[in-house]
Amino acid sequence: MTTTVTLTGTGVPIPSPGRAGPGVLVRCGGIALQFDAGRATVLRLTEAETGLHQLTALFVTHVHSDHVIGLPDVVMGRWIQDHVWKTGPLDIHVPAGEAADFAQRMLEPYAADIALRMEHVQAVPPEARVSTFTCTPGPSLVWSRDGVTVEAVAVHHEPVPDAVAYRVRTPDGTVVISGDTRVCDEVQELSQEADVLVHEACRTTALQTAVAGTPFEKIFSYHADTVALGGLAKRAGVKHLVLTHLIPAPADEAGEAEFVNDVRSGGYQGRISVGRDLMTLAIG
């Protein structure tokens, strides 16, 4: 059995060529787990040869629009295809609070479309099968099947409430997905000896002078500085650090090298990948 990790989106709210909204797909055997569903997630999944009917479950890290704007598309797309695949509703796992409220109400704007489709093709309405869990400062089990488990832990993305990181354990190894967060002890503890850590990356140290006095100064305060992230990855003994949600998005290999240099200056000497959409890594 081989576990794969695919970046279904490495972008941020500001559109960037070639970068869909945030998302990570973890596959192990017949299990396919999607983490977040940013802009164009459905297209990226299709390009990754993973049909919506193949998704086992979807997990949301927090309610920011760039991480959930593709969620109705996933649910509606799966429903529209259901008369072919007969897969039924998708299990969606979200932290209790505002993210759960969004997930439970996200299909309301599509009421007219749903009614029209049910007149012609669909036998039943779409169902957002949402399960909620409470954010905790220590890892808590939120999902388990066939030797694969998913744990969640609260992270620091204040002022956004109820933001979490996830740890996926499979027979092949461990994958941690940070969601959006400052560099924090909770993610460091979650990532101890992880085979892969997919972590958001913001070049705060390099850009702090340029953003001083602008709105971006506040945004940078609740994202993960690349230099500090290098220290976290070193202390946690992470085997492979994958950077995503890239701020600012690198335009070329020289731009990617700047992210790597930042992380190295923080002390991490392990393997680093600067994320590109559809980058896929194998574990085991």
Tab-separated table of C-alpha atoms in Angstrom:
chain	number	residue	atom	x	y	z
A	1	MET	CA	0.000	0.000	0.000
A	2	THR	CA	1.282	3.466	-0.867
A	3	THR	CA	-0.049	6.717	0.507
A	4	THR	CA	0.023	9.725	-1.816
A	5	VAL	CA	-0.303	13.413	-1.035
A	6	THR	CA	-1.478	15.737	-3.833
A	7	LEU	CA	-1.712	19.511	-3.625
A	8	THR	CA	-5.048	20.399	-5.198
A	9	GLY	CA	-4.415	24.099	-4.690
A	10	THR	CA	-1.525	26.244	-3.432
A	11	GLY	CA	-2.996	29.720	-3.835
A	12	VAL	CA	-4.479	32.439	-1.656
A	13	PRO	CA	-7.545	34.705	-2.011
A	14	ILE	CA	-5.818	36.896	-4.610
A	15	PRO	CA	-5.888	34.874	-7.858
A	16	SER	CA	-2.550	33.738	-9.262
A	17	PRO	CA	-2.020	31.946	-12.591
A	18	GLY	CA	-1.819	28.191	-12.189
A	19	ARG	CA	-2.779	28.188	-8.522
A	20	ALA	CA	-6.185	26.980	-7.365
A	21	GLY	CA	-7.501	27.668	-3.879
A	22	PRO	CA	-6.076	25.762	-0.911
A	23	GLY	CA	-6.530	22.012	-0.798
A	24	VAL	CA	-4.726	18.742	-0.141
A	25	LEU	CA	-5.749	15.241	-1.209
A	26	VAL	CA	-4.474	12.210	0.714
A	27	ARG	CA	-5.044	8.796	-0.853
A	28	CYS	CA	-4.357	5.393	0.690
A	29	GLY	CA	-5.714	2.305	-1.032
A	30	GLY	CA	-9.398	2.917	-1.676
A	31	ILE	CA	-9.562	5.859	0.745
A	32	ALA	CA	-9.459	9.418	-0.643
A	33	LEU	CA	-9.511	12.288	1.853
A	34	GLN	CA	-9.745	15.923	0.751
A	35	PHE	CA	-8.647	18.713	3.094
A	36	ASP	CA	-10.251	22.086	2.314
A	37	ALA	CA	-11.914	22.987	-0.967
A	38	GLY	CA	-10.711	26.293	-2.324
A	39	ARG	CA	-11.332	27.811	-5.739
A	40	ALA	CA	-11.294	25.225	-8.603
A	41	THR	CA	-10.895	22.207	-6.323
A	42	VAL	CA	-13.228	20.118	-8.500
A	43	LEU	CA	-11.093	20.784	-11.575
A	44	ARG	CA	-7.881	19.938	-9.742
A	45	LEU	CA	-9.357	16.693	-8.420
A	46	THR	CA	-10.361	15.766	-11.947
A	47	GLU	CA	-6.863	16.553	-13.186
A	48	ALA	CA	-5.508	14.387	-10.385
A	49	GLU	CA	-7.671	11.537	-11.732
A	50	THR	CA	-9.841	11.519	-8.632
A	51	GLY	CA	-13.553	11.688	-9.341
A	52	LEU	CA	-15.920	13.298	-6.875
A	53	HIS	CA	-17.563	9.893	-6.460
A	54	GLN	CA	-14.223	8.552	-5.216
A	55	LEU	CA	-13.927	10.920	-2.267
A	56	THR	CA	-14.340	9.164	1.061
A	57	ALA	CA	-14.555	12.279	3.237
A	58	LEU	CA	-13.725	15.968	3.224
A	59	PHE	CA	-12.233	17.958	6.105
A	60	VAL	CA	-12.339	21.743	6.569
A	61	THR	CA	-9.635	23.631	8.461
A	62	HIS	CA	-11.513	26.931	8.968
A	63	VAL	CA	-14.192	29.186	7.520
A	64	HIS	CA	-12.101	31.645	5.450
A	65	SER	CA	-13.663	31.845	1.992
A	66	ASP	CA	-10.538	30.838	0.078
A	67	HIS	CA	-10.630	27.468	1.868
A	68	VAL	CA	-14.342	26.706	1.466
A	69	ILE	CA	-15.578	28.512	-1.646
A	70	GLY	CA	-15.239	25.290	-3.653
A	71	LEU	CA	-17.132	23.186	-1.122
A	72	PRO	CA	-20.623	23.696	-2.646
A	73	ASP	CA	-19.115	22.795	-6.031
A	74	VAL	CA	-17.829	19.499	-4.617
A	75	VAL	CA	-21.201	18.658	-3.059
A	76	MET	CA	-23.312	19.738	-6.032
A	77	GLY	CA	-20.992	18.101	-8.545
A	78	ARG	CA	-21.062	14.811	-6.677
A	79	TRP	CA	-24.860	14.990	-6.431
A	80	ILE	CA	-25.326	15.715	-10.136
A	81	GLN	CA	-23.241	12.640	-10.973
A	82	ASP	CA	-24.915	10.413	-8.406
A	83	HIS	CA	-27.402	8.880	-10.835
A	84	VAL	CA	-24.329	7.433	-12.605
A	85	TRP	CA	-22.055	6.527	-9.699
A	86	LYS	CA	-24.582	5.878	-6.888
A	87	THR	CA	-22.153	7.087	-4.254
A	88	GLY	CA	-24.548	9.050	-2.056
A	89	PRO	CA	-23.724	12.087	0.115
A	90	LEU	CA	-20.174	13.034	1.027
A	91	ASP	CA	-19.118	13.017	4.682
A	92	ILE	CA	-17.855	16.493	5.610
A	93	HIS	CA	-16.009	17.091	8.877
A	94	VAL	CA	-15.689	20.634	10.218
A	95	PRO	CA	-14.790	22.321	13.501
A	96	ALA	CA	-17.868	23.460	15.409
A	97	GLY	CA	-18.713	27.135	15.073
A	98	GLU	CA	-18.714	29.359	12.011
A	99	ALA	CA	-17.220	26.755	9.655
A	100	ALA	CA	-19.938	24.283	10.608
A	101	ASP	CA	-22.613	26.947	10.112
A	102	PHE	CA	-21.300	27.629	6.601
A	103	ALA	CA	-21.214	23.946	5.699
A	104	GLN	CA	-24.755	23.362	6.899
A	105	ARG	CA	-26.158	26.358	4.963
A	106	MET	CA	-23.970	26.359	1.849
A	107	LEU	CA	-26.592	24.842	-0.476
A	108	GLU	CA	-29.313	27.411	0.285
A	109	PRO	CA	-28.438	29.688	-2.691
A	110	TYR	CA	-28.893	26.700	-5.026
A	111	ALA	CA	-32.501	25.973	-4.027
A	112	ALA	CA	-33.961	26.896	-7.435
A	113	ASP	CA	-31.342	24.902	-9.325
A	114	ILE	CA	-31.898	21.896	-7.073
A	115	ALA	CA	-35.662	22.037	-7.605
A	116	LEU	CA	-35.266	22.213	-11.385
A	117	ARG	CA	-32.835	19.306	-11.507
A	118	MET	CA	-35.145	17.185	-9.366
A	119	GLU	CA	-37.930	17.735	-11.874
A	120	HIS	CA	-35.874	16.149	-14.630
A	121	VAL	CA	-33.020	13.921	-13.408
A	122	GLN	CA	-32.288	13.738	-9.697
A	123	ALA	CA	-34.479	11.561	-7.482
A	124	VAL	CA	-33.514	13.104	-4.129
A	125	PRO	CA	-32.070	16.468	-3.101
A	126	PRO	CA	-28.359	16.853	-2.346
A	127	GLU	CA	-27.337	16.302	1.236
A	128	ALA	CA	-24.464	17.970	3.034
A	129	ARG	CA	-23.714	15.269	5.594
A	130	VAL	CA	-21.852	17.457	8.062
A	131	SER	CA	-20.178	16.173	11.221
A	132	THR	CA	-18.773	18.669	13.697
A	133	PHE	CA	-16.107	18.376	16.354
A	134	THR	CA	-14.810	20.660	19.064
A	135	CYS	CA	-11.407	22.306	18.621
A	136	THR	CA	-9.016	21.166	21.339
A	137	PRO	CA	-5.444	22.215	22.204
A	138	GLY	CA	-4.352	18.588	21.973
A	139	PRO	CA	-4.948	16.132	19.124
A	140	SER	CA	-8.380	14.516	19.053
A	141	LEU	CA	-9.551	11.704	16.788
A	142	VAL	CA	-12.196	12.888	14.304
A	143	TRP	CA	-12.274	10.063	11.736
A	144	SER	CA	-11.096	6.468	11.335
A	145	ARG	CA	-11.485	3.727	8.739
A	146	ASP	CA	-9.514	0.679	7.580
A	147	GLY	CA	-6.330	1.572	9.425
A	148	VAL	CA	-6.413	5.251	8.432
A	149	THR	CA	-7.066	7.884	11.101
A	150	VAL	CA	-7.491	11.654	11.106
A	151	GLU	CA	-6.814	13.794	14.178
A	152	ALA	CA	-7.416	17.517	14.607
A	153	VAL	CA	-5.856	20.127	16.857
A	154	ALA	CA	-6.672	23.806	17.383
A	155	VAL	CA	-4.177	26.240	15.829
A	156	HIS	CA	-3.544	29.984	16.013
A	157	HIS	CA	-5.141	31.835	13.133
A	158	GLU	CA	-6.687	34.545	15.285
A	159	PRO	CA	-8.869	36.487	14.796
A	160	VAL	CA	-10.384	33.538	12.879
A	161	PRO	CA	-12.059	31.225	15.421
A	162	ASP	CA	-12.103	27.429	15.375
A	163	ALA	CA	-9.166	26.854	13.031
A	164	VAL	CA	-7.503	23.438	13.039
A	165	ALA	CA	-4.628	21.419	11.642
A	166	TYR	CA	-5.014	17.740	10.773
A	167	ARG	CA	-2.794	14.684	11.155
A	168	VAL	CA	-3.431	11.693	8.914
A	169	ARG	CA	-1.948	8.359	9.913
A	170	THR	CA	-1.885	5.489	7.425
A	171	PRO	CA	-0.049	2.154	7.402
A	172	ASP	CA	2.638	3.933	5.343
A	173	GLY	CA	3.301	6.940	7.545
A	174	THR	CA	2.083	10.295	8.822
A	175	VAL	CA	0.938	13.420	6.979
A	176	VAL	CA	0.208	16.712	8.746
A	177	ILE	CA	-1.767	19.546	7.115
A	178	SER	CA	-1.476	22.853	8.932
A	179	GLY	CA	-4.397	24.822	7.529
A	180	ASP	CA	-3.823	28.535	8.133
A	181	THR	CA	-1.903	29.383	11.291
A	182	ARG	CA	0.998	31.205	12.803
A	183	VAL	CA	3.944	28.987	13.623
A	184	CYS	CA	2.801	27.418	16.888
A	185	ASP	CA	3.575	24.707	19.423
A	186	GLU	CA	0.391	22.817	18.582
A	187	VAL	CA	1.487	22.137	14.992
A	188	GLN	CA	5.029	21.367	16.130
A	189	GLU	CA	3.752	18.709	18.524
A	190	LEU	CA	1.366	17.331	15.906
A	191	SER	CA	4.246	17.073	13.413
A	192	GLN	CA	6.753	15.142	15.513
A	193	GLU	CA	8.667	12.834	13.119
A	194	ALA	CA	6.014	13.344	10.418
A	195	ASP	CA	6.833	11.933	7.008
A	196	VAL	CA	5.237	14.957	5.335
A	197	LEU	CA	4.202	18.312	6.762
A	198	VAL	CA	2.129	20.425	4.358
A	199	HIS	CA	2.326	23.901	5.856
A	200	GLU	CA	1.239	27.360	4.774
A	201	ALA	CA	4.167	29.694	4.119
A	202	CYS	CA	4.408	33.489	4.309
A	203	ARG	CA	7.655	35.404	3.748
A	204	THR	CA	6.966	37.742	6.665
A	205	THR	CA	10.589	38.304	7.677
A	206	ALA	CA	11.646	39.211	4.142
A	207	LEU	CA	8.662	41.478	3.485
A	208	GLN	CA	7.949	43.055	6.856
A	209	THR	CA	9.469	46.413	5.892
A	210	ALA	CA	7.535	46.548	2.622
A	211	VAL	CA	4.177	45.844	4.293
A	212	ALA	CA	4.666	48.065	7.347
A	213	GLY	CA	1.710	50.400	7.744
A	214	THR	CA	-0.425	48.573	5.160
A	215	PRO	CA	-3.370	46.167	5.665
A	216	PHE	CA	-1.016	43.311	4.830
A	217	GLU	CA	0.827	43.965	8.087
A	218	LYS	CA	-2.195	42.568	9.943
A	219	ILE	CA	-2.559	39.624	7.566
A	220	PHE	CA	1.080	38.676	8.002
A	221	SER	CA	0.586	38.524	11.781
A	222	TYR	CA	-1.579	35.393	11.589
A	223	HIS	CA	0.240	33.426	8.910
A	224	ALA	CA	3.370	31.288	9.209
A	225	ASP	CA	6.670	33.048	8.674
A	226	THR	CA	8.984	30.935	6.535
A	227	VAL	CA	12.036	31.467	8.743
A	228	ALA	CA	10.166	30.505	11.915
A	229	LEU	CA	8.658	27.559	10.029
A	230	GLY	CA	12.164	26.270	9.368
A	231	GLY	CA	12.753	26.202	13.102
A	232	LEU	CA	9.499	24.336	13.715
A	233	ALA	CA	10.295	21.689	11.100
A	234	LYS	CA	13.765	21.189	12.558
A	235	ARG	CA	12.532	20.837	16.140
A	236	ALA	CA	9.770	18.436	15.104
A	237	GLY	CA	12.081	16.231	13.044
A	238	VAL	CA	9.890	16.531	9.945
A	239	LYS	CA	11.206	14.408	7.080
A	240	HIS	CA	9.691	16.404	4.204
A	241	LEU	CA	8.331	19.943	4.454
A	242	VAL	CA	5.917	20.985	1.705
A	243	LEU	CA	5.106	24.697	1.456
A	244	THR	CA	1.679	25.824	0.280
A	245	HIS	CA	-0.712	28.805	0.519
A	246	LEU	CA	2.313	30.761	-0.672
A	247	ILE	CA	2.508	34.452	0.251
A	248	PRO	CA	3.546	35.982	-2.075
A	249	ALA	CA	3.099	33.407	-4.844
A	250	PRO	CA	6.481	32.799	-6.507
A	251	ALA	CA	6.464	33.560	-10.218
A	252	ASP	CA	9.408	31.332	-11.127
A	253	GLU	CA	12.105	29.017	-9.760
A	254	ALA	CA	14.060	31.992	-8.420
A	255	GLY	CA	11.009	32.973	-6.384
A	256	GLU	CA	10.678	29.413	-5.098
A	257	ALA	CA	14.346	29.459	-4.074
A	258	GLU	CA	13.654	32.459	-1.845
A	259	PHE	CA	11.122	30.382	0.126
A	260	VAL	CA	13.654	27.561	0.471
A	261	ASN	CA	16.395	29.958	1.610
A	262	ASP	CA	14.096	31.401	4.265
A	263	VAL	CA	13.299	27.939	5.647
A	264	ARG	CA	16.974	26.961	5.616
A	265	SER	CA	17.865	30.105	7.554
A	266	GLY	CA	15.454	28.906	10.228
A	267	GLY	CA	17.580	25.797	10.685
A	268	TYR	CA	15.748	23.076	8.762
A	269	GLN	CA	18.002	20.830	6.669
A	270	GLY	CA	15.496	18.202	5.577
A	271	ARG	CA	13.716	17.874	2.254
A	272	ILE	CA	11.747	20.927	1.110
A	273	SER	CA	9.226	21.241	-1.721
A	274	VAL	CA	7.741	24.591	-2.692
A	275	GLY	CA	4.228	23.612	-3.633
A	276	ARG	CA	2.820	23.711	-7.136
A	277	ASP	CA	-0.708	22.647	-7.983
A	278	LEU	CA	-0.992	18.877	-8.580
A	279	MET	CA	2.422	18.159	-7.036
A	280	THR	CA	2.158	14.576	-5.767
A	281	LEU	CA	4.341	12.844	-3.166
A	282	ALA	CA	4.378	9.162	-2.247
A	283	ILE	CA	4.883	7.708	1.219
A	284	GLY	CA	5.697	4.047	1.660
